[in-house]
Short mmCIF file of C-alpha atoms in Angstrom, two decimals:
data_model
loop_
_atom_site.label_atom_id
_atom_site.label_comp_id
_atom_site.label_asym_id
_atom_site.label_seq_id
_atom_site.Cartn_x
_atom_site.Cartn_y
_atom_site.Cartn_z
CA MET A 1 45.91 1.57 -18.61
CA SER A 2 42.97 0.89 -17.01
CA VAL A 3 41.04 -2.03 -18.66
CA PHE A 4 37.55 -2.38 -18.08
CA ARG A 5 36.00 -5.73 -18.18
CA VAL A 6 32.40 -5.64 -18.83
CA ALA A 7 30.19 -9.26 -19.05
CA ALA A 8 26.48 -9.43 -19.45
CA ARG A 9 24.82 -11.31 -16.86
CA ARG A 10 22.60 -12.47 -19.85
CA ALA A 11 21.58 -11.39 -23.48
CA LEU A 12 19.95 -8.08 -23.79
CA PRO A 13 18.31 -6.41 -26.75
CA LEU A 14 20.86 -4.20 -29.10
CA VAL A 15 18.39 -1.03 -29.07
CA CYS A 16 15.65 -0.54 -26.45
CA ALA A 17 12.60 1.48 -27.70
CA SER A 18 14.17 5.06 -26.83
CA GLY A 19 17.17 4.12 -28.87
CA VAL A 20 19.74 3.29 -26.11
CA TRP A 21 22.58 0.71 -27.29
CA LEU A 22 22.26 -1.95 -24.84
CA GLY A 23 24.93 -4.59 -26.78
CA PRO A 24 28.03 -6.09 -25.41
CA THR A 25 30.06 -4.22 -27.75
CA PRO A 26 28.98 -0.59 -28.75
CA PRO A 27 29.45 0.27 -32.43
CA ALA A 28 32.05 3.10 -33.48
CA TRP A 29 29.13 5.44 -34.14
CA ALA A 30 27.71 4.82 -30.67
CA ASP A 31 28.02 8.75 -28.57
CA THR A 32 29.06 8.67 -25.32
CA LEU A 33 26.33 9.98 -22.91
CA TRP A 34 28.00 10.19 -19.65
CA LEU A 35 31.78 10.78 -20.59
CA ASP A 36 33.10 13.68 -22.39
CA GLY A 37 35.23 13.74 -25.57
CA ALA A 38 38.64 12.49 -23.81
CA GLY A 39 36.27 9.91 -21.75
CA ARG A 40 36.60 11.31 -18.52
CA PRO A 41 33.19 11.31 -16.33
CA LEU A 42 31.12 14.29 -16.77
CA ALA A 43 28.96 15.18 -13.23
CA ALA A 44 26.26 13.49 -14.74
CA ALA A 45 28.06 10.13 -14.03
CA HIS A 46 28.87 11.22 -10.55
CA THR A 47 25.13 11.94 -9.92
CA VAL A 48 24.08 8.64 -11.27
CA VAL A 49 26.62 6.84 -9.34
CA ASP A 50 25.40 8.65 -6.24
CA TRP A 51 21.90 7.62 -6.82
CA LEU A 52 23.07 3.65 -7.14
CA THR A 53 25.49 3.91 -4.18
CA HIS A 54 22.62 5.29 -1.93
CA ALA A 55 19.65 3.49 -3.47
CA GLU A 56 18.81 2.12 -0.03
CA ARG A 57 17.31 5.34 0.71
CA ASP A 58 14.40 4.28 -1.25
CA GLY A 59 14.29 1.00 0.11
CA LEU A 60 16.19 -0.38 -2.50
CA GLN A 61 19.34 -2.61 -3.20
CA PRO A 62 22.59 -0.97 -4.51
CA ALA A 63 23.91 -3.98 -5.64
CA ASP A 64 21.26 -4.76 -7.76
CA TYR A 65 22.60 -2.16 -9.98
CA GLY A 66 26.32 -3.13 -9.59
CA ALA A 67 26.89 0.50 -7.55
CA ALA A 68 30.00 -0.78 -6.04
CA ASP A 69 31.50 -1.86 -9.40
CA LEU A 70 30.63 1.23 -11.14
CA ALA A 71 31.87 3.80 -8.72
CA ARG A 72 34.90 2.13 -9.17
CA ALA A 73 34.79 2.32 -12.67
CA VAL A 74 34.16 5.81 -12.62
CA ALA A 75 36.71 7.03 -10.34
CA ALA A 76 39.33 4.67 -12.64
CA ALA A 77 38.45 6.94 -15.97
CA GLN A 78 38.35 10.11 -13.85
CA ALA A 79 41.91 9.11 -12.78
CA GLN A 80 43.01 7.93 -15.97
CA ALA A 81 41.15 8.23 -19.37
CA PRO A 82 40.22 5.28 -20.85
CA SER A 83 40.75 3.94 -24.52
CA ALA A 84 37.44 4.57 -27.09
CA ASP A 85 36.36 1.24 -26.38
CA GLU A 86 36.85 1.22 -22.92
CA ALA A 87 34.83 4.52 -22.67
CA ALA A 88 31.99 3.08 -25.03
CA ARG A 89 31.52 0.06 -22.71
CA LEU A 90 31.57 2.49 -19.62
CA ASP A 91 29.00 4.53 -20.94
CA THR A 92 26.61 1.95 -21.66
CA ALA A 93 26.81 0.00 -18.52
CA LEU A 94 25.89 3.68 -16.93
CA THR A 95 23.03 4.00 -18.97
CA ASP A 96 22.14 0.43 -18.43
CA ALA A 97 22.30 0.58 -14.34
CA ALA A 98 20.45 4.44 -14.24
CA THR A 99 17.63 3.20 -16.71
CA ARG A 100 17.03 0.01 -14.79
CA TYR A 101 16.99 2.35 -11.29
CA LEU A 102 14.85 4.50 -12.83
CA GLN A 103 12.13 1.71 -13.66
CA GLN A 104 12.34 0.07 -10.36
CA LEU A 105 12.11 3.26 -8.28
CA ARG A 106 9.28 4.07 -10.26
CA TYR A 107 7.26 0.81 -11.10
CA GLY A 108 8.88 -1.63 -8.42
CA ARG A 109 10.77 -4.91 -8.42
CA VAL A 110 7.90 -7.76 -8.66
CA ASP A 111 4.94 -8.52 -10.51
CA ALA A 112 2.20 -7.70 -8.31
CA THR A 113 -0.52 -9.62 -9.62
CA ARG A 114 1.30 -13.08 -10.39
CA GLN A 115 3.46 -12.93 -6.95
CA LEU A 116 1.34 -10.91 -4.87
CA ASN A 117 -2.22 -11.53 -6.23
CA ALA A 118 -3.09 -7.80 -6.17
CA HIS A 119 -4.74 -6.56 -9.01
CA TYR A 120 -4.47 -2.99 -9.86
CA ASP A 121 -5.55 -1.41 -13.06
CA SER A 122 -6.76 1.71 -12.73
CA ALA A 123 -6.29 4.46 -15.32
CA THR A 124 -3.29 6.36 -14.41
CA ALA A 125 -1.54 9.17 -16.17
CA ALA A 126 0.45 7.91 -19.37
CA PRO A 127 3.63 6.21 -18.65
CA THR A 128 6.86 7.85 -18.90
CA ASP A 129 9.22 6.80 -21.16
CA LEU A 130 12.25 6.64 -18.95
CA PRO A 131 15.17 6.04 -21.02
CA LEU A 132 14.41 8.74 -23.31
CA LEU A 133 13.80 11.19 -20.22
CA LEU A 134 17.12 10.01 -19.06
CA ARG A 135 18.87 10.46 -21.90
CA GLU A 136 17.57 13.84 -22.28
CA ALA A 137 17.98 15.37 -18.97
CA VAL A 138 21.57 14.07 -18.99
CA ALA A 139 22.20 15.94 -22.41
CA ARG A 140 21.06 18.97 -20.39
CA GLY A 141 23.13 18.03 -17.84
CA THR A 142 20.08 17.83 -15.31
CA PRO A 143 20.15 14.16 -14.82
CA ASP A 144 18.19 14.82 -11.10
CA GLU A 145 14.89 15.79 -13.57
CA ALA A 146 15.19 12.20 -14.48
CA ARG A 147 14.97 10.83 -11.07
CA ARG A 148 12.29 13.01 -9.81
CA ALA A 149 10.16 12.01 -13.16
CA ALA A 150 10.52 8.44 -11.62
CA THR A 151 9.67 9.40 -8.24
CA PRO A 152 6.21 7.41 -7.33
CA PRO A 153 3.68 10.32 -7.03
CA TRP A 154 1.84 9.02 -4.20
CA PRO A 155 2.08 11.81 -1.22
CA GLN A 156 2.81 9.46 1.46
CA TYR A 157 5.77 8.45 -0.17
CA ALA A 158 8.18 11.29 0.57
CA VAL A 159 6.82 11.00 4.20
CA LEU A 160 7.64 7.10 3.94
CA ARG A 161 11.18 8.01 2.67
CA GLY A 162 12.16 10.25 5.09
CA ALA A 163 10.91 8.01 7.85
CA LEU A 164 13.14 5.00 6.39
CA ALA A 165 16.04 7.35 7.06
CA ARG A 166 14.97 7.97 10.59
CA TYR A 167 14.59 4.46 11.83
CA ARG A 168 17.80 3.57 10.01
CA ALA A 169 19.71 5.92 12.21
CA LEU A 170 17.91 4.40 15.31
CA GLY A 171 19.84 1.24 14.76
CA ASP A 172 22.83 1.76 17.12
CA ASP A 173 20.62 3.98 19.61
CA PRO A 174 21.24 2.84 23.65
CA ALA A 175 17.73 3.18 24.27
CA TRP A 176 17.25 -0.53 22.21
CA GLN A 177 20.56 -1.69 23.85
CA GLN A 178 18.67 -3.63 26.84
CA ALA A 179 15.18 -5.13 27.17
CA LEU A 180 12.40 -3.54 28.68
CA PRO A 181 11.95 -5.50 32.23
CA PRO A 182 8.62 -6.84 32.93
CA LEU A 183 5.73 -5.07 34.09
CA PRO A 184 4.81 -5.00 37.92
CA GLY A 185 1.09 -7.15 37.41
CA GLY A 186 1.17 -7.10 33.92
CA LYS A 187 0.58 -3.48 32.93
CA LEU A 188 1.40 -0.22 34.59
CA GLY A 189 -0.93 2.61 35.82
CA PRO A 190 -0.42 6.22 36.76
CA GLY A 191 1.98 6.96 39.18
CA GLN A 192 3.29 3.62 39.18
CA ARG A 193 7.34 3.05 39.84
CA TRP A 194 9.18 0.63 37.42
CA ALA A 195 12.74 -0.37 36.95
CA GLY A 196 11.98 0.54 32.86
CA VAL A 197 11.20 3.93 33.29
CA PRO A 198 14.39 5.40 32.06
CA THR A 199 14.47 3.43 29.19
CA LEU A 200 10.49 3.52 28.57
CA ALA A 201 11.64 7.49 28.19
CA GLU A 202 14.59 7.16 26.04
CA ARG A 203 12.68 5.09 23.86
CA LEU A 204 9.66 7.13 23.43
CA SER A 205 12.06 10.54 22.88
CA ALA A 206 14.01 8.58 20.57
CA LEU A 207 10.60 7.54 18.56
CA GLY A 208 9.32 11.43 18.78
CA ASP A 209 6.42 10.62 21.35
CA LEU A 210 8.12 12.10 24.28
CA PRO A 211 8.90 15.88 23.53
CA LYS A 212 13.38 16.46 23.69
CA GLY A 213 14.00 17.98 26.95
CA THR A 214 11.36 16.53 28.79
CA PRO A 215 12.83 15.97 32.47
CA ALA A 216 13.96 12.47 33.69
CA PRO A 217 10.69 11.06 35.15
CA LEU A 218 10.93 9.28 38.49
CA ASP A 219 7.77 7.02 37.62
CA TYR A 220 4.81 6.89 35.26
CA ASP A 221 4.23 10.41 35.40
CA ALA A 222 1.69 12.40 33.41
CA ALA A 223 4.01 12.87 30.36
CA LEU A 224 5.14 9.85 30.35
CA GLN A 225 1.31 8.63 29.33
CA ALA A 226 0.83 11.39 27.20
CA ALA A 227 3.92 9.74 25.20
CA VAL A 228 2.70 6.55 25.74
CA LYS A 229 -0.98 7.31 24.11
CA ALA A 230 0.72 9.22 21.07
CA PHE A 231 2.84 5.70 20.67
CA GLN A 232 -0.44 3.93 20.76
CA ALA A 233 -2.40 5.82 18.34
CA ARG A 234 0.47 5.38 15.72
CA HIS A 235 0.51 1.45 16.26
CA GLY A 236 -2.83 0.71 16.13
CA LEU A 237 -3.84 0.19 20.00
CA ALA A 238 -5.96 1.29 22.09
CA ASP A 239 -4.50 4.74 22.94
CA ASP A 240 -5.55 4.65 26.76
CA GLY A 241 -2.18 5.33 28.38
CA VAL A 242 -1.98 1.85 30.07
CA LEU A 243 1.13 0.56 29.56
CA GLY A 244 0.16 -3.01 28.78
CA LYS A 245 1.53 -6.50 27.19
CA ALA A 246 0.33 -5.32 23.60
CA THR A 247 1.94 -1.59 23.92
CA VAL A 248 5.09 -3.16 24.93
CA ASP A 249 5.75 -6.01 22.50
CA ALA A 250 5.15 -2.72 20.06
CA LEU A 251 7.77 -0.86 22.00
CA ASN A 252 10.17 -3.74 21.91
CA VAL A 253 9.88 -4.16 17.96
CA ALA A 254 13.44 -3.02 16.81
CA PRO A 255 14.00 0.21 14.63
CA ALA A 256 15.02 -2.02 12.17
CA ALA A 257 12.27 -4.32 11.71
CA ARG A 258 10.40 -0.90 11.65
CA ALA A 259 12.45 0.12 8.86
CA ARG A 260 11.94 -3.12 6.76
CA GLN A 261 7.99 -2.36 7.30
CA ILE A 262 8.92 1.16 6.01
CA ALA A 263 10.78 -0.06 2.64
CA LEU A 264 8.25 -2.63 1.97
CA ALA A 265 5.48 0.15 2.21
CA LEU A 266 7.85 2.06 -0.22
CA GLU A 267 7.86 -1.20 -2.58
CA ARG A 268 3.87 -1.09 -2.24
CA LEU A 269 3.48 2.58 -3.45
CA ARG A 270 5.91 1.81 -6.44
CA LEU A 271 3.35 -1.08 -7.25
CA THR A 272 -0.18 0.40 -6.71
CA PRO A 273 -1.29 3.11 -9.73
CA LEU A 274 -2.39 6.77 -8.33
CA PRO A 275 -5.29 7.20 -10.31
CA ALA A 276 -6.04 9.56 -12.31
CA ALA A 277 -9.76 10.32 -11.62
CA PRO A 278 -10.14 13.78 -9.81
CA ARG A 279 -11.52 11.78 -6.65
CA PHE A 280 -10.36 8.16 -5.57
CA ILE A 281 -10.56 5.79 -2.21
CA THR A 282 -7.83 3.66 -0.51
CA VAL A 283 -8.90 0.84 1.81
CA ASN A 284 -5.62 -0.21 4.02
CA ILE A 285 -6.43 -3.64 5.38
CA PRO A 286 -4.17 -4.08 7.74
CA GLU A 287 -4.68 -0.84 9.32
CA PHE A 288 -8.64 -1.24 9.04
CA GLU A 289 -9.00 2.51 7.62
CA LEU A 290 -10.55 4.28 4.68
CA ARG A 291 -9.30 7.41 3.40
CA ALA A 292 -11.15 9.46 0.54
CA PHE A 293 -8.96 11.86 -1.49
CA SER A 294 -9.46 14.43 -4.30
CA GLN A 295 -6.75 15.94 -6.68
CA ASP A 296 -6.43 18.34 -9.82
CA THR A 297 -6.16 16.38 -12.61
CA ALA A 298 -6.09 19.63 -14.75
CA MET A 299 -2.17 20.24 -14.25
CA SER A 300 -0.14 19.39 -16.65
CA ALA A 301 1.62 15.94 -17.32
CA SER A 302 5.10 16.67 -16.08
CA ALA A 303 3.66 17.67 -12.36
CA THR A 304 2.96 16.04 -9.46
CA PRO A 305 -0.89 15.92 -8.93
CA ALA A 306 -1.77 17.83 -5.38
CA VAL A 307 -3.68 14.90 -4.00
CA ARG A 308 -5.66 16.15 -1.02
CA GLN A 309 -6.97 13.98 1.74
CA ASP A 310 -10.86 14.61 2.05
CA LEU A 311 -12.22 12.02 4.64
CA GLN A 312 -11.02 9.38 6.89
CA MET A 313 -12.91 6.45 8.63
CA HIS A 314 -12.85 3.09 10.46
CA VAL A 315 -13.64 0.40 8.59
CA ILE A 316 -14.09 -3.36 8.95
CA VAL A 317 -12.14 -6.13 6.59
CA GLY A 318 -12.19 -9.61 5.71
CA LYS A 319 -11.05 -12.34 8.75
CA ALA A 320 -7.54 -13.29 8.25
CA LEU A 321 -8.31 -16.81 9.30
CA ASP A 322 -10.63 -17.91 6.33
CA THR A 323 -12.37 -14.99 4.43
CA ARG A 324 -9.47 -12.33 3.62
CA THR A 325 -10.35 -9.28 1.69
CA PRO A 326 -8.54 -9.48 -1.47
CA GLN A 327 -6.09 -6.05 -2.91
CA PHE A 328 -7.53 -5.13 -5.95
CA ASP A 329 -9.06 -1.60 -7.64
CA GLU A 330 -11.96 -1.18 -9.18
CA ASP A 331 -14.52 1.79 -9.87
CA MET A 332 -17.10 2.79 -7.81
CA ARG A 333 -20.56 3.21 -10.31
CA TRP A 334 -23.63 3.56 -7.62
CA ILE A 335 -24.79 3.45 -4.17
CA GLU A 336 -27.77 1.42 -3.09
CA PHE A 337 -29.51 3.05 -0.12
CA SER A 338 -32.18 0.37 2.22
CA PRO A 339 -30.47 -2.28 0.29
CA TYR A 340 -31.49 -6.41 0.05
CA TRP A 341 -28.64 -7.90 1.28
CA ASN A 342 -28.69 -11.12 -1.08
CA ILE A 343 -26.83 -13.89 0.83
CA PRO A 344 -23.82 -15.60 -0.99
CA ALA A 345 -25.01 -19.05 -1.95
CA SER A 346 -21.35 -20.09 0.00
CA ILE A 347 -22.80 -18.42 3.02
CA ALA A 348 -26.04 -19.52 2.53
CA ARG A 349 -24.85 -23.33 2.60
CA LYS A 350 -22.24 -22.91 5.40
CA GLU A 351 -24.32 -20.78 7.94
CA THR A 352 -27.64 -19.71 6.77
CA VAL A 353 -29.07 -23.19 6.33
CA PRO A 354 -27.86 -25.08 9.34
CA LYS A 355 -29.17 -22.30 11.47
CA LEU A 356 -33.02 -22.75 9.42
CA ARG A 357 -32.87 -26.29 10.19
CA ALA A 358 -31.71 -25.88 13.77
CA ASN A 359 -34.35 -22.76 14.40
CA PRO A 360 -36.99 -22.50 11.39
CA GLY A 361 -38.31 -19.09 13.13
CA TYR A 362 -34.68 -17.62 12.43
CA LEU A 363 -35.61 -16.27 8.81
CA ALA A 364 -38.61 -14.44 10.42
CA ALA A 365 -36.44 -12.91 13.29
CA GLN A 366 -33.65 -11.99 10.46
CA GLY A 367 -36.37 -10.14 7.96
CA MET A 368 -35.11 -13.06 5.57
CA GLU A 369 -37.24 -14.76 2.78
CA PHE A 370 -36.32 -17.30 0.00
CA VAL A 371 -36.66 -15.88 -3.59
CA GLY A 372 -36.80 -18.05 -6.94
CA SER A 373 -38.60 -17.76 -10.43
CA ASP A 374 -42.03 -17.49 -8.78
CA GLY A 375 -41.09 -14.96 -6.46
CA ALA A 376 -40.53 -14.69 -2.40
CA SER A 377 -41.58 -16.72 0.18
CA THR A 378 -41.76 -17.03 3.99
CA ALA A 379 -42.20 -20.68 4.29
CA VAL A 380 -38.94 -23.05 5.97
CA THR A 381 -39.83 -26.41 4.84
CA PRO A 382 -37.32 -28.99 4.27
CA GLU A 383 -38.23 -28.72 0.42
CA ALA A 384 -36.75 -24.91 0.48
CA LEU A 385 -34.01 -25.69 2.56
CA ASP A 386 -32.70 -28.36 -0.19
CA ALA A 387 -33.46 -25.92 -3.01
CA VAL A 388 -31.20 -23.41 -1.64
CA LEU A 389 -28.45 -26.08 -1.44
CA ALA A 390 -28.80 -26.77 -4.62
CA GLY A 391 -29.32 -23.60 -5.88
CA ARG A 392 -32.46 -23.31 -7.07
CA LEU A 393 -33.56 -20.58 -4.51
CA ARG A 394 -31.45 -18.23 -2.78
CA VAL A 395 -31.65 -16.23 0.45
CA ARG A 396 -32.28 -12.93 0.82
CA GLN A 397 -32.50 -10.05 3.96
CA ARG A 398 -35.04 -7.31 3.28
CA PRO A 399 -34.11 -3.68 4.28
CA GLY A 400 -34.52 -3.05 8.06
CA PRO A 401 -32.53 -2.70 11.12
CA ARG A 402 -31.01 -6.02 11.02
CA ASN A 403 -29.97 -6.45 7.51
CA ALA A 404 -26.23 -7.50 7.64
CA LEU A 405 -25.31 -4.62 4.89
CA GLY A 406 -26.78 -1.82 7.34
CA ASN A 407 -28.94 0.83 5.33
CA VAL A 408 -26.36 1.53 2.41
CA LYS A 409 -24.27 -0.21 -0.07
CA PHE A 410 -21.49 1.35 -1.97
CA ILE A 411 -20.89 -0.98 -5.28
CA LEU A 412 -18.18 -1.29 -7.61
CA PRO A 413 -18.81 -4.27 -9.62
CA ASN A 414 -16.36 -6.89 -9.48
CA ASN A 415 -15.46 -10.69 -10.15
CA GLN A 416 -15.00 -10.89 -6.66
CA ALA A 417 -18.27 -9.85 -5.15
CA ILE A 418 -16.58 -7.54 -3.05
CA TYR A 419 -18.19 -3.96 -1.92
CA LEU A 420 -18.72 -1.73 0.82
CA HIS A 421 -21.15 -1.09 3.28
CA ASP A 422 -22.92 -0.02 6.53
CA THR A 423 -23.27 -2.18 9.22
CA PRO A 424 -25.93 -2.99 11.96
CA THR A 425 -23.19 -3.55 14.55
CA PRO A 426 -21.23 -0.15 14.92
CA ALA A 427 -19.91 -1.06 18.05
CA LEU A 428 -17.30 -3.24 16.63
CA PHE A 429 -15.49 0.05 14.83
CA GLY A 430 -14.78 0.48 18.35
CA ARG A 431 -12.14 -2.44 18.38
CA PRO A 432 -8.71 -1.97 17.97
CA ARG A 433 -8.14 -5.21 15.41
CA ARG A 434 -11.23 -5.26 12.93
CA ASP A 435 -11.14 -8.08 10.67
CA PHE A 436 -14.79 -9.39 11.41
CA SER A 437 -16.35 -9.70 8.00
CA HIS A 438 -16.94 -12.26 5.15
CA GLY A 439 -14.52 -10.47 2.52
CA CYS A 440 -16.64 -7.10 2.09
CA VAL A 441 -15.70 -3.87 3.72
CA ARG A 442 -18.19 -2.38 6.58
CA VAL A 443 -17.53 1.28 6.85
CA GLU A 444 -17.99 3.52 9.89
CA GLN A 445 -19.25 7.09 8.61
CA PRO A 446 -21.82 5.77 5.44
CA VAL A 447 -23.58 9.02 5.39
CA SER A 448 -20.56 11.20 5.16
CA LEU A 449 -19.10 8.72 2.61
CA ALA A 450 -22.18 9.16 0.52
CA HIS A 451 -22.45 12.54 0.80
CA TRP A 452 -18.64 12.88 -0.48
CA LEU A 453 -19.47 10.44 -3.51
CA LEU A 454 -22.31 12.60 -4.63
CA HIS A 455 -20.64 16.25 -3.88
CA ASP A 456 -21.91 16.84 -7.58
CA GLN A 457 -25.56 16.38 -7.27
CA PRO A 458 -26.88 18.66 -4.83
CA GLN A 459 -30.10 17.06 -4.47
CA TRP A 460 -28.39 14.56 -2.48
CA THR A 461 -28.61 16.25 0.80
CA GLU A 462 -27.49 14.70 4.04
CA ALA A 463 -31.11 14.99 5.00
CA ARG A 464 -32.25 13.05 2.23
CA ILE A 465 -29.68 10.31 2.50
CA GLN A 466 -30.59 9.74 5.74
CA GLN A 467 -34.27 9.33 4.34
CA ALA A 468 -33.34 7.14 2.17
CA MET A 469 -31.40 4.69 4.16
CA ARG A 470 -34.49 4.17 6.16
CA GLN A 471 -36.82 3.35 3.82
CA ALA A 472 -38.64 -0.34 3.24
CA ARG A 473 -37.48 -0.38 -0.53
CA PRO A 474 -33.95 0.09 -2.23
CA THR A 475 -33.12 3.46 -3.48
CA THR A 476 -30.25 3.71 -5.93
CA ALA A 477 -28.34 6.91 -6.73
CA THR A 478 -25.81 6.51 -9.81
CA LEU A 479 -22.42 8.33 -9.51
CA THR A 480 -21.85 11.18 -12.44
CA GLU A 481 -18.33 9.07 -12.85
CA GLY A 482 -16.82 6.15 -11.53
CA VAL A 483 -14.84 6.60 -8.37
CA PRO A 484 -11.75 4.23 -8.06
CA VAL A 485 -11.20 2.65 -4.95
CA LEU A 486 -8.08 0.79 -4.11
CA ILE A 487 -8.02 -1.88 -1.57
CA VAL A 488 -4.22 -1.82 -0.47
CA TYR A 489 -2.16 -3.44 1.71
CA ARG A 490 0.61 -1.31 4.26
CA THR A 491 1.86 -2.01 7.27
CA ALA A 492 3.68 1.53 7.69
CA ILE A 493 1.26 4.46 7.15
CA ALA A 494 2.05 8.38 6.62
CA LEU A 495 0.23 10.26 8.99
CA PRO A 496 -1.07 13.76 8.26
CA ASP A 497 1.49 15.27 10.62
CA GLY A 498 4.42 13.93 8.77
CA ARG A 499 4.94 10.90 11.08
CA VAL A 500 4.72 7.44 10.41
CA GLY A 501 2.41 4.81 11.96
CA PHE A 502 2.61 1.13 12.25
CA VAL A 503 0.36 -1.70 12.44
CA PRO A 504 0.82 -5.65 12.36
CA ASP A 505 1.15 -7.84 9.51
CA LEU A 506 -2.25 -9.02 9.63
CA TYR A 507 -2.59 -11.39 6.72
CA GLY A 508 1.29 -12.19 6.46
CA LEU A 509 1.67 -10.15 3.09
CA ASP A 510 4.67 -8.09 4.16
CA GLU A 511 6.69 -11.58 4.19
CA ARG A 512 5.22 -12.67 0.99
CA LEU A 513 6.51 -9.50 -0.30
CA ALA A 514 9.87 -9.89 1.12
CA ARG A 515 10.20 -13.45 -0.07
CA ALA A 516 8.99 -12.10 -3.72
CA LEU A 517 12.20 -9.63 -3.54
CA ALA A 518 14.86 -11.82 -1.92
CA ALA A 519 13.64 -14.75 -4.63
CA GLY A 520 14.43 -12.39 -7.63
CA ARG A 521 17.51 -11.71 -6.22
CA THR A 522 18.27 -15.42 -5.52
CA ARG A 523 17.59 -16.79 -8.81
CA GLY A 524 19.66 -13.61 -10.30
CA GLN A 525 16.56 -12.62 -12.43
CA ALA A 526 14.34 -9.36 -10.95
CA PRO A 527 10.79 -9.73 -12.73
CA GLN A 528 9.58 -6.17 -14.33
CA ALA A 529 7.08 -4.81 -12.26
CA GLN A 530 3.51 -5.11 -14.15
CA ASN A 531 2.69 -1.47 -14.35
CA SER A 532 6.37 -0.74 -15.93
CA PRO A 533 6.62 0.02 -19.86
CA ALA A 534 7.96 -2.93 -21.44
CA LEU A 535 11.24 -1.09 -22.58
CA LEU A 536 13.60 -3.19 -20.84
CA HIS A 537 14.46 -6.65 -19.43
CA PHE A 538 17.09 -6.58 -17.05
CA SER A 539 18.86 -9.31 -15.15
CA ALA A 540 19.08 -8.98 -11.19
CA GLY A 541 22.41 -7.79 -9.55
CA ALA A 542 24.90 -5.85 -11.52
CA PRO A 543 23.93 -5.38 -15.08
CA PHE A 544 27.08 -5.18 -16.29
CA LEU A 545 30.25 -6.49 -14.00
CA ILE A 546 32.88 -3.91 -14.29
CA ALA A 547 36.28 -3.95 -12.66
CA ALA A 548 39.36 -2.00 -12.84
CA GLN A 549 42.71 -3.45 -13.38
#
């Protein structure tokens, strides 16, 4: 007779919040969920083993759930009915592994705040009791209902999941079996011949940028140029159709590396709560893009909200070297037109005061003034500069064409002094890489964003917004309700046409996430994700080691 050995990796609570027994030896009264009266696996047991065996389809690790051991155990129980004790142990192991899988599928595998310094706490839909939902779905014979409920609700998730499978399938594609040869003169222009043209065409076709069935090119023809432009647009490059070093470097990234990017982006979607608000904004740091979304919040709690993208625009984020934009979320509360720029003390000390010492006329030229308890002054004196350094005076820039905030400031109160704003140097939005700020986010289309935010206040027409942006004094518009702004970090991006784009790891945060995931498995303990309900705490690897003898 088959004997199932079950060894708990570490002590578990005896009963979780939904009543599932988690002890090492289930009591006689414990009902089996996955087995019939004879101890044979039900269809639901095979379904869950399939989930776990193919967990990599969602960027998860089958070994974290003991998938191989459970598959062997279920197959052994199917071949020969186990004893009552063995059946109870197998039933418990299936419940434990399935619950852990659903929790990590929904909420991720790391603590975003502690391990990634990403602080997200926007109001979301009420968390689902996944253990209870699993038990009820299995009892109905519909376990896939529980998996659907555990799938992250972000609309980008399904696109990235499908792309993960496609890029993994390209791992053995012959288009990547040999490197692209050096470019003649460092770049390839229209009509030029190059030994790498056949391989280039193969890669672009495999990636979907060159339509299938396109005749094999003899040189860098119009069809290849169009495909390169499409590839460049998907990879954050200048889409000029010129094949240069940056484009070749992106083409040389192996599909396996792109698959890894996608898997990390899926993990970040699990770690980022989808706001419950009817409108919200995301700023994706490494992509340098802002998107504004709306959704129907009147849908039933069990339905996935229909999220619609209303706006997209370029942004400028904090410099990778020393003034990085942080990951967090906060509600935008009001908009300030023709704002003052109250120069942060750190910038005033490091940049403004040295410039004023070298050139006292800089204050007037930039429309700045000193502000203290006695009011404003434009007299540049050694005493005034010392007072700025000591914190007794501050420097601010008056509204106007030189104002560093441009003509509008979007305020989301937070303890990091981060906000969105216009800019007096819009030409920078034309650059592919846009990390130029001190940490705040500059937006390309401030009028469109303001109009979208004030959609329910008809008095704020575009004409009035533009007028308010050209005044000598600030004007404030308060939003009817707060709009969550999520500053996120994803280097694999689901595009509106169903394809996927990729951008470089600007701040090195993909590597940080990869290290956090690897550390959890190395230590044998995977931290519970911050947003996960505190129902169960699991060990990494197989929750139970099951072997058939």
